[in-house]
Structure formats: C-alpha cells, structure tokens
Tab-separated table of C-alpha atoms and ligand atoms in Angstrom:
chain	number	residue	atom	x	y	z
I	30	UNK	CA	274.029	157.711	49.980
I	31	UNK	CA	274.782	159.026	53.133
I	32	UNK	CA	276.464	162.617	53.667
I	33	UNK	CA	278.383	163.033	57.054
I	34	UNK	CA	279.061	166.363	58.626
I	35	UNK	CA	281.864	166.001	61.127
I	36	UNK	CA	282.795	162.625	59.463
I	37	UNK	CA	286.475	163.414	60.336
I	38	UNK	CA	285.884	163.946	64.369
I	39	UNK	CA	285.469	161.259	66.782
I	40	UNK	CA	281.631	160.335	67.049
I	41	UNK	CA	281.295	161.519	63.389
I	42	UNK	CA	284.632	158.914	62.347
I	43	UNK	CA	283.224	156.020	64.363
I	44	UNK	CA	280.254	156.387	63.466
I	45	UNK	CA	281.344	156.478	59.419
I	46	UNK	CA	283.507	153.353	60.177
I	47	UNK	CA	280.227	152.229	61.061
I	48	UNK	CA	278.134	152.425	58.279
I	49	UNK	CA	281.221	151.603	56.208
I	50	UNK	CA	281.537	147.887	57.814
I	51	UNK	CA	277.944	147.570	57.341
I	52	UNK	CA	277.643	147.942	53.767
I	53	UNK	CA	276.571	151.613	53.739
I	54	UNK	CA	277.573	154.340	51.102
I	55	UNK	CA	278.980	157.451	52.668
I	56	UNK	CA	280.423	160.559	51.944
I	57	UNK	CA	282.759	162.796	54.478
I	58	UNK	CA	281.986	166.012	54.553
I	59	UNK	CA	283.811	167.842	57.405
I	60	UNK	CA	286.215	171.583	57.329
I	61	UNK	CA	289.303	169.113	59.282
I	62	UNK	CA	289.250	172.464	61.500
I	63	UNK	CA	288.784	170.291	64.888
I	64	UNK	CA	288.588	166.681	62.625
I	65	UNK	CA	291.531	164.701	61.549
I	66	UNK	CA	291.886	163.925	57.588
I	67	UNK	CA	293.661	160.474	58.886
I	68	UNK	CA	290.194	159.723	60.847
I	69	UNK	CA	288.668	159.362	57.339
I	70	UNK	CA	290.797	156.371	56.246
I	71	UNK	CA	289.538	155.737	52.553
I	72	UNK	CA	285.939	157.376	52.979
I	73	UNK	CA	285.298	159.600	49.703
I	74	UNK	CA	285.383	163.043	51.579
I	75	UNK	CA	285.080	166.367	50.507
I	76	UNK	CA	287.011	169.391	52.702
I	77	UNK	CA	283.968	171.656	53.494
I	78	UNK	CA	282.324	174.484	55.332
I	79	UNK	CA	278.472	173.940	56.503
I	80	UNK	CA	278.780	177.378	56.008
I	81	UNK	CA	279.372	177.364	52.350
I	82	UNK	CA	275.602	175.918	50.911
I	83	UNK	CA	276.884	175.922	47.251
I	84	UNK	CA	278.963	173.278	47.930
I	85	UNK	CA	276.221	171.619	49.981
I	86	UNK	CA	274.053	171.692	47.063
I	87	UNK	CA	276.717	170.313	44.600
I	88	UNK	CA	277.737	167.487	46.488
I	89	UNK	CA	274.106	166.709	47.747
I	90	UNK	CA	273.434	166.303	43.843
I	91	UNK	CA	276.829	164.767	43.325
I	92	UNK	CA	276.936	161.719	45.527
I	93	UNK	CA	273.058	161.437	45.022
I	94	UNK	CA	272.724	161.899	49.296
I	95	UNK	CA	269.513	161.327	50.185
I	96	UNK	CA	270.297	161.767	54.293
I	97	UNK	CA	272.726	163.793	56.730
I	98	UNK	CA	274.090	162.494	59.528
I	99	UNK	CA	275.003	166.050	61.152
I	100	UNK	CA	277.912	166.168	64.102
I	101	UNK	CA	279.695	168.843	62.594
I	102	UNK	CA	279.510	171.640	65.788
I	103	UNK	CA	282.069	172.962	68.764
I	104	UNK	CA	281.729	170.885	71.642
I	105	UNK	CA	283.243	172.288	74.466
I	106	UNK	CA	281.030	173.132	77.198
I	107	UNK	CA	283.372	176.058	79.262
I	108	UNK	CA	284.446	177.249	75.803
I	109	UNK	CA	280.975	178.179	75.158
I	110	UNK	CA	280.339	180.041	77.931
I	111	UNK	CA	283.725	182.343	77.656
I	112	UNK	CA	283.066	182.557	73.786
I	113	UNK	CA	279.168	182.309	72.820
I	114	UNK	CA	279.295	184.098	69.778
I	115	UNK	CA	281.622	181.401	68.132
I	116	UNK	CA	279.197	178.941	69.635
I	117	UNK	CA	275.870	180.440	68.119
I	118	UNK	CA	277.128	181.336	64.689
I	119	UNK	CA	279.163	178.101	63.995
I	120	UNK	CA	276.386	175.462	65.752
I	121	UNK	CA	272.850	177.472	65.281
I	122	UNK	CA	273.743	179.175	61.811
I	123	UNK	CA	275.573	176.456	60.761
I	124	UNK	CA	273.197	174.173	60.843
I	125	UNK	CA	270.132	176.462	59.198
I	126	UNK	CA	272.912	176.584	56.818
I	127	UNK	CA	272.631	173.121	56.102
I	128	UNK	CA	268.982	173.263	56.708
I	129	UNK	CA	268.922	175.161	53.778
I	130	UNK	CA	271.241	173.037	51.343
I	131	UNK	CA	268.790	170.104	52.080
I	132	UNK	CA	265.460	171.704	51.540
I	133	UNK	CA	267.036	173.188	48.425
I	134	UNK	CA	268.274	169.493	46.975
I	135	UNK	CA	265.300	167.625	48.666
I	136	UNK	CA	267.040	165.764	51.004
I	137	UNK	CA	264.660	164.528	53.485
I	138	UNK	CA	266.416	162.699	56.469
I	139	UNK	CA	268.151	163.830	58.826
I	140	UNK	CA	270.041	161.901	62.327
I	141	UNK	CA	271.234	165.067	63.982
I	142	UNK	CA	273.762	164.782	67.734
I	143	UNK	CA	272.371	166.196	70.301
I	144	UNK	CA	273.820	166.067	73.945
I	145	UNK	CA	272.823	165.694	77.346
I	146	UNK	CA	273.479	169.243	77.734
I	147	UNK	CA	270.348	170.086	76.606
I	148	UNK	CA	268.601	168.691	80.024
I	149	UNK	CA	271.134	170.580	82.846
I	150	UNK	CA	270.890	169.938	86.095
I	151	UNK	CA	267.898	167.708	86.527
I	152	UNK	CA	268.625	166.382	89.901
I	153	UNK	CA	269.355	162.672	90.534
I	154	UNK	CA	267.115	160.045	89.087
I	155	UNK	CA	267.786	158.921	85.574
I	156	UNK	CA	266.659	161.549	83.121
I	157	UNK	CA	264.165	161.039	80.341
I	158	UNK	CA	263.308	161.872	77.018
I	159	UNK	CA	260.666	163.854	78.634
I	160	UNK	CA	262.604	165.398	81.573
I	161	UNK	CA	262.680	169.657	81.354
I	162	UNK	CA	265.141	170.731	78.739
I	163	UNK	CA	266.706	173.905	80.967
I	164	UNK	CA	270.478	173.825	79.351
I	165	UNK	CA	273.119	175.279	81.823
I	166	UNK	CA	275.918	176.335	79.011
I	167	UNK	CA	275.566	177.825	76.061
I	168	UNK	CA	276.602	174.615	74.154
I	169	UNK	CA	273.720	173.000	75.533
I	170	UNK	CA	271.577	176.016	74.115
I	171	UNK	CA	272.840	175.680	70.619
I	172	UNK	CA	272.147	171.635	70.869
I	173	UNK	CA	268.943	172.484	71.551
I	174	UNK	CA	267.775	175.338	69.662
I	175	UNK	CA	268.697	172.578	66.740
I	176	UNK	CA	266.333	170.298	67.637
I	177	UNK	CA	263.657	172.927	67.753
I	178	UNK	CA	264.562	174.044	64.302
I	179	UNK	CA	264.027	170.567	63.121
I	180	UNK	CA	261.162	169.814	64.714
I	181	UNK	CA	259.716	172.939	62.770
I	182	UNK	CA	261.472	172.256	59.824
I	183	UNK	CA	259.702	168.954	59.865
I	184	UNK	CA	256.317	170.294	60.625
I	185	UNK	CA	256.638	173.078	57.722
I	186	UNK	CA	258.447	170.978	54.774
I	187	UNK	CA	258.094	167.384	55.837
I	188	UNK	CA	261.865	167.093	56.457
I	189	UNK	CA	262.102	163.682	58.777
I	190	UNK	CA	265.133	163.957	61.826
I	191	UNK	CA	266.429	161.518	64.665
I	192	UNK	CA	267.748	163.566	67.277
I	193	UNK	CA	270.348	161.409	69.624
I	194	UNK	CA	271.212	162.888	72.792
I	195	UNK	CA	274.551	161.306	73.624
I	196	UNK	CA	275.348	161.322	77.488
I	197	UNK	CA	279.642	160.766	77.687
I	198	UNK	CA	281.132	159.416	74.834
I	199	UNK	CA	283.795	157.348	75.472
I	200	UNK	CA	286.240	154.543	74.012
I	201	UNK	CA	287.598	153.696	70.639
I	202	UNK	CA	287.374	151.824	67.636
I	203	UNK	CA	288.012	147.804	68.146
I	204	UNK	CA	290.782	148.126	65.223
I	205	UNK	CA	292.508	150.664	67.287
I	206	UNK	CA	293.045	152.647	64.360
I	207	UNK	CA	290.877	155.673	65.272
I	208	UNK	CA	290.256	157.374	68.807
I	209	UNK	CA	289.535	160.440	70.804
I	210	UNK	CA	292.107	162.882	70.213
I	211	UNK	CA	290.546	166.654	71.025
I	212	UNK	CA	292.795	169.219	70.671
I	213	UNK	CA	293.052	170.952	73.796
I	214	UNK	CA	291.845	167.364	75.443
I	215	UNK	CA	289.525	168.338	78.126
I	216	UNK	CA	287.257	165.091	78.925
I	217	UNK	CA	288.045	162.461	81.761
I	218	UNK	CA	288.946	159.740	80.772
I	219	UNK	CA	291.462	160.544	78.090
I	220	UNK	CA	293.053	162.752	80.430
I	221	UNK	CA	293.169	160.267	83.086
I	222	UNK	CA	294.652	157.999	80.485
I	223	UNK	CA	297.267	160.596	79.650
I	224	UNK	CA	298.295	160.884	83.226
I	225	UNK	CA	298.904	156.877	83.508
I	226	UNK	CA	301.143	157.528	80.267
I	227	UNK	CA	303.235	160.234	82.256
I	228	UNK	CA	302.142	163.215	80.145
I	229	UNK	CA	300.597	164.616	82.734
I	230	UNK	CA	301.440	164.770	86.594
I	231	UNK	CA	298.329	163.453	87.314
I	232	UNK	CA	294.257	164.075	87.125
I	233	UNK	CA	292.305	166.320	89.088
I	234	UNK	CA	289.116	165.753	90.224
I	235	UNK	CA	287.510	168.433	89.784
I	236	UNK	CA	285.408	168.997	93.096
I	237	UNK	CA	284.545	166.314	96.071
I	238	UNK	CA	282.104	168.396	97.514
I	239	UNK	CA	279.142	167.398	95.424
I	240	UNK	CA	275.728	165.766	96.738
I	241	UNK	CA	276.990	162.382	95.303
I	242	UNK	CA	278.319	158.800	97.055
I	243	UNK	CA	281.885	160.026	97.168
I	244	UNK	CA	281.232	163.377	96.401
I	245	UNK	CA	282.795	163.855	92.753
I	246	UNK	CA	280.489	164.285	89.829
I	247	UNK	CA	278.809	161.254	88.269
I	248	UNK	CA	278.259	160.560	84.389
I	249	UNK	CA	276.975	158.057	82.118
I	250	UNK	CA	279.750	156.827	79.975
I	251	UNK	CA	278.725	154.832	76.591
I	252	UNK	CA	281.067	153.354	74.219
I	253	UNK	CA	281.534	155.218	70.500
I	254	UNK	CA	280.652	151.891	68.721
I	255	UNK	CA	277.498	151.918	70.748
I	256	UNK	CA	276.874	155.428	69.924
I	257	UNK	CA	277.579	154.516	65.641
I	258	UNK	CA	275.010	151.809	65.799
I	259	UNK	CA	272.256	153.966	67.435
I	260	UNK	CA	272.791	156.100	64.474
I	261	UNK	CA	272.483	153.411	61.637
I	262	UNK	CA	269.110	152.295	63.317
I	263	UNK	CA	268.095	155.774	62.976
I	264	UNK	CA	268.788	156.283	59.938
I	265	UNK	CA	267.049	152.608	58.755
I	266	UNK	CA	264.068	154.110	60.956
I	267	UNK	CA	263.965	157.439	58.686
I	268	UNK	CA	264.345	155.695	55.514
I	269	UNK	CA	261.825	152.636	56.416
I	270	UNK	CA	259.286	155.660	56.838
I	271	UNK	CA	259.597	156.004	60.477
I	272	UNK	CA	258.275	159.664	61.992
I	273	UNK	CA	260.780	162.327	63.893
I	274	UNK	CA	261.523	161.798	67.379
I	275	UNK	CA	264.699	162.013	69.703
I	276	UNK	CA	266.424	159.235	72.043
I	277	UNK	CA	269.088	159.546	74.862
I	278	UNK	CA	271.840	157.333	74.658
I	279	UNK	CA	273.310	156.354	78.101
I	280	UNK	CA	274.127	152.638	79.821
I	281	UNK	CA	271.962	153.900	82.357
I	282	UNK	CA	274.930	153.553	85.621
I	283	UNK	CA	275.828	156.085	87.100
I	284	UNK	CA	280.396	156.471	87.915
I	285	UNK	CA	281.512	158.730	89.976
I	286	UNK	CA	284.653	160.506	88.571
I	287	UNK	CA	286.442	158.773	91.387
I	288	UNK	CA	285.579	155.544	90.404
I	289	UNK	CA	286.882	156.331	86.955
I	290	UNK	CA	290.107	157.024	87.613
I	291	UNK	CA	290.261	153.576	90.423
I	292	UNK	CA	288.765	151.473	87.086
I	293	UNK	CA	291.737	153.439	84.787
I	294	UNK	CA	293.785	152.112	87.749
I	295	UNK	CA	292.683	148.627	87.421
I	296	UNK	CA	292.668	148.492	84.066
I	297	UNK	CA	296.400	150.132	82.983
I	298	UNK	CA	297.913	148.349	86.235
I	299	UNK	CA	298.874	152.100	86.813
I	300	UNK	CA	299.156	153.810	89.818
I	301	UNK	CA	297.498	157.344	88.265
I	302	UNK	CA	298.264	160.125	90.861
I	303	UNK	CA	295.352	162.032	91.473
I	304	UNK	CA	294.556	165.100	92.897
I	305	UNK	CA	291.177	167.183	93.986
I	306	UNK	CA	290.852	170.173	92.686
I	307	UNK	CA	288.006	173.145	92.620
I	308	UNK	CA	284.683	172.790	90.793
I	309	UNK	CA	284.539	173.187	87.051
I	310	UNK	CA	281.822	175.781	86.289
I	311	UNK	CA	278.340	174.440	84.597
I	312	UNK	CA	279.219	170.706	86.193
I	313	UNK	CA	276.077	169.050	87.531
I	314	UNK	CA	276.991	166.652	89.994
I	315	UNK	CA	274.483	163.837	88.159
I	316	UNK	CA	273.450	162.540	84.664
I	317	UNK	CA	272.537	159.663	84.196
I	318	UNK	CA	270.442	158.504	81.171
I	319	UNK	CA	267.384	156.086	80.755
I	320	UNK	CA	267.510	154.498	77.390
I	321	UNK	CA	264.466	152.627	77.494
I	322	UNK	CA	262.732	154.605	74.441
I	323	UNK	CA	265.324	153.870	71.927
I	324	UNK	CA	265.750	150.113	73.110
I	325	UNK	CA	261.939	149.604	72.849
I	326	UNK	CA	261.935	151.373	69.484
I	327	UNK	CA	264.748	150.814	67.912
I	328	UNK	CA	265.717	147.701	69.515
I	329	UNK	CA	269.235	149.446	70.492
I	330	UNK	CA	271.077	147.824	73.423
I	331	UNK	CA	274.485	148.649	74.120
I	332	UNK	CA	277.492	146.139	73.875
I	333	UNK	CA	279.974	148.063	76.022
I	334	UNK	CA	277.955	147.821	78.893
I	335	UNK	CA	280.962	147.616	81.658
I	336	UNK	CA	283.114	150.635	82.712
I	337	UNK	CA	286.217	148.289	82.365
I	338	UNK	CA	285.215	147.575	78.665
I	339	UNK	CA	285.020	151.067	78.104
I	340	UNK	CA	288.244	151.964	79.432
I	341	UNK	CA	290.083	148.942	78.112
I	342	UNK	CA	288.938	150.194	74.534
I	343	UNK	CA	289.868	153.618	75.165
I	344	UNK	CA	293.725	152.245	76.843
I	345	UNK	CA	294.067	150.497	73.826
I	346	UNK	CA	293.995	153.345	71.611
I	347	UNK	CA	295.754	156.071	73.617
I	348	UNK	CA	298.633	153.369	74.888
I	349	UNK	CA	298.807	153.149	70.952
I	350	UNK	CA	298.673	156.343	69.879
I	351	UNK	CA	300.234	158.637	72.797
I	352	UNK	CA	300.008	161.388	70.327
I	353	UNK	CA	297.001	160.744	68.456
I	354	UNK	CA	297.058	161.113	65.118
I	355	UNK	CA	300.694	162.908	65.511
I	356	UNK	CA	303.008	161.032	63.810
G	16	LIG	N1	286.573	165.967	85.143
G	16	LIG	C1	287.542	166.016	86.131
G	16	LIG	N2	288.810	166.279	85.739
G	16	LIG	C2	289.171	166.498	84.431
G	16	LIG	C3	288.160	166.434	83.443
G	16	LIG	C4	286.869	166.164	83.839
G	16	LIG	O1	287.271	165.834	87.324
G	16	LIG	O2	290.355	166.745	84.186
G	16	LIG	C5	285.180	165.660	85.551
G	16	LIG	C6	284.195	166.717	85.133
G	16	LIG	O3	284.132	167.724	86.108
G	16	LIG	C7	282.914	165.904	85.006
G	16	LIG	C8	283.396	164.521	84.552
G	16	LIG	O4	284.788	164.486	84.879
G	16	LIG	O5	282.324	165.773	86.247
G	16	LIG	C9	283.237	164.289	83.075
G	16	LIG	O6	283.792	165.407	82.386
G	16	LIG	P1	283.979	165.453	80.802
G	16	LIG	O7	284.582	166.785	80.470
G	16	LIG	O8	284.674	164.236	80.350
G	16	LIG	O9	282.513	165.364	80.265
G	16	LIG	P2	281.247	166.296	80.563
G	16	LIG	O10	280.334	165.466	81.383
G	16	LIG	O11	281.583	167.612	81.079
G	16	LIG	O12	280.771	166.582	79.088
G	16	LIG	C10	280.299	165.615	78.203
G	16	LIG	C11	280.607	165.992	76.773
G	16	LIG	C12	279.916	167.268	76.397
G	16	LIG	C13	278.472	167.127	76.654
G	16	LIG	C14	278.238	166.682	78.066
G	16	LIG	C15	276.813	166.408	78.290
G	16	LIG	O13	281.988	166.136	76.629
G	16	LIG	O14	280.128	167.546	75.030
G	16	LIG	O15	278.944	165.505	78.348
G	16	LIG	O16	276.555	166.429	79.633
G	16	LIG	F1	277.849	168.297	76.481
C-alpha cells in the first residue's frame, strides 16, 4: 500500500490517478488546505496534517503502507521569499514530521518531489543531476534541505528515497477530469490559458531583457502524466531493492515564454493579448533539464514530448473547467 501526501493537489492527484489505473493500492493523505477533495475522485483518503504524527502512525498501521510518495509542501517560489517562516516550518518540519511517523511504523520507502529550484541559476547548458545545488528562493532551500535529510536518514536507519526533481509541470489528465487549478494561479501557462478564455486582459511576460533568443525566460515544460509515471518506476525501483538516488525530470527543450504564449496561440486559435512587463524576482532566464540518468535507469521516456501536446492537454482541461473545480 501506498500512502500519498499531497494526493489531493495537482502532481500529487495525477500522479494517484496513476498508480490507480495501474493496479496500485493507495491511500490519500493530504490537509485539502491548497488540494481539492474533488481531485481525489474515489481514492480512500484520510483529511490530515503531516504535522500531526499520531495520525501518521495510525494510518501507516491501518492501510498496512509500506511507502510514501511525499508532495505535500507550499510551492510558490515569491511566496517564499516574502514569507520564509511559513515555508521552513510547513516544508522542512513537516517533512521530519513525517520522517518520524515512518521510522516509528517501519516504513522504508520513500519517492519524495523535489524541484528544479534546488539548482538556481546554473547558466545555460542543460543542467545535471550533478550540476551545483545553489537554490535562489527559499522554496528551493526547503526542497533541498529535504533531500539532505533523506540522504542521512538513509545512511543512519536504512530508510530507501527517490528524489524527483521536476522542472515545469504542466498539462492535465487525458480524462479531463482533473487539472491545475492553484489558488492564487501564478504559473504560465494556465494563466496564458486564462487570458485566451477572457478572464484576464491578457499575459505578461514578465521581462524581455534576458540573455536568451528572444529575450524572455526559458523553461522545460513536462507533462503531469509524464511526471506520475516517473514516480511509479521509482517506487518499483525502491521496492525491487533498488538503492537511493535522485533524477531530474525535464523533455530536455528549452521554450522561451514567448514561444509559449505563440504555441497557446496556435493551439486555442486565440489571439491572446500579451504584454511585457518587469522581471519577476528569483527568475533565471534558463533551465533546462537533462534526463538522461533516469531514462538509462529507469527506462523513463516521456510521452508528451511536444509543446503543442502539452498545451492541448492543458486547453482541454481549463476550456472545460474555466473555474476549476468551482462548480
Ligand atoms: N511568467 C510570465 N508571466 C506570468 C507567469 C510566469 O512571464 O504571468 C514567466 C516566469 O517569469 C517564468 C516562466 O514564465 O520565466 C515560467 O513561470 P512559472 O511561474 O510557470 O514557473 P517557474 O519556472 O517560476 O516555477 C516552476 C514551478 C516551481 C518550481 C520551479 C523550478 O512552478 O514550483 O518551476 O524552477 F520551483
């Protein structure tokens, strides 16, 4: 059995949907404060703090879990910066928190999300697993301050992780019954989405004045589904004996966030007004991923592998669902 922190936000959803499809037992376990109960469908799910280890324990012995797949954390990189303290307690205690419920009820595996926000600004070539770790926000701090807990953790009790550090998660579920609905929404492509449905005036790009081919910021957009399978190879990894490690999870192309909004364009049939605005603090104008390690390990490839596919899955959903999960 598997236990899900975050199970009722998007990666955490998609990736339960996931598992679900694939014959896997899995339990919810999320506090709904950012997640959506309706995300869950019919998952068994229990409302619940990562703070509160008692319940941990008792559903740990429960549902018989023997690994976590952890998402449960804030995610919002300029939040973090304004407001560390919420940042630190909620992702870094939280999680020892959890650390704690597992080592107590002997549950050994562990697939924990990490971010690319734990590399910064690491120039222009794609970045490695092995590439300097020098966060630039807080939120990348807290990602990885996690991973060195459970690299230690695994060193000192034996406790076996998969750390997956997701460059920009995008899309939505084939069904289009579940999608990316953030509450403020602050990522590009829903809110260049939003704009083509007339909730918004239009986008704005938020600087042209970086070292790039058009100047706005490039990122490294991989579909959610592609994201829920690298999971459920990591946790078949863990549980065929495999030892800890981490993996980026990128396509590996690089779009500008120009090019983004022109393939929203092409895709919606839209004309989306745009408009170019100042830099967003902590942006680095590049990330791009290489994936190589978890493709030659894991034999992960992604499906998604066009920006058109991407946004197409991600239309279909928000074109659906202009509210979200708001009736
Ligand atoms: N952008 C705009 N206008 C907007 C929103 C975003 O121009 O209205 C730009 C951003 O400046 C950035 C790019 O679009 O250059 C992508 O921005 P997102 O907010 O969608 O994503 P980020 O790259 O900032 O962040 C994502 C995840 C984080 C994670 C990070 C890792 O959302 O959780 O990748 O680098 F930490």
């Amino acid at each position: 059995m598997i236990l899900v922190t975050g199970g009722a936000g998007y990666i955490g959803s998609h990736t339960v949907r996931e598992l679900r499809e694939r014959g896997a037992d899995v339990v919810v376990y999320d506090n709904l404060v950012t997640g959506h109960i309706e995300a869950v469908g019919d998952a068994p799910f229990v409302k619940g703090d990562i703070f509160d280890k008692k319940l941990l324990v008792e559903t740990f012995a429960k549902y018989k879990v023997d690994a976590v797949v952890h998402f449960a954390a804030f995610s919002l990189v300029g939040e973090s910066m304004t407001d560390p303290a919420k940042y630190y307690r909620n992702n870094v205690a939280g999680t020892l928190s959890l650390l704690d419920a597992m080592l107590e009820a002997g549950v050994k595996y562990l697939v924990f999300s990490s971010s690319a926000a734990t590399y910064g600004d690491t120039g222009d070539g794609l970045i490695t697993e092995e590439s300097p770790q020098r966060p630039t926000s807080v939120y990348g701090q807290t990602k990885l301050m996690m991973e060195q807990f459970m690299s230690d953790y695994d060193k000192a009790y034996g406790m076996k992780y998969v750390a997956l550090r997701y460059f920009n998660a995008a899309g939505a579920h084939r069904s289009g019954e579940i999608g990316e609905a953030h509450k403020p929404e602050s990522h590009l492509i829903p809110i260049i989405l939003q704009a083509a449905l007339g909730q918004r005036s239009h986008i704005g790009i938020f600087g042209d004045d970086y070292p790039t081919r058009d100047g706005t910021c490039i990122r490294d957009y991989i579909h959610i589904t592609d994201l829920a399978d690298a999971h459920i190879r990591a946790l078949d990894y863990l549980e065929n004996g495999g030892k800890s490690t981490y993996y980026n999870l990128g396509n590996g192309n690089g779009f500008s966030v120009k090019e983004v909004i022109e393939t929203a364009r092409k895709v919606t049939g839209i004309d989306i007004p745009a408009k170019v605005e100042g830099r967003r603090p902590g942006d680095p104008a590049t990330l791009v991923a290489s994936s190589d390690k978890i493709k030659r390990e894991l034999g992960w490839k992604p499906r998604y592998d066009t920006l058109e596919e991407i946004v197409a899955s991600a239309w279909k959903w928000h074109s659906t669902h202009p509210h979200g999960f708001e009736k």
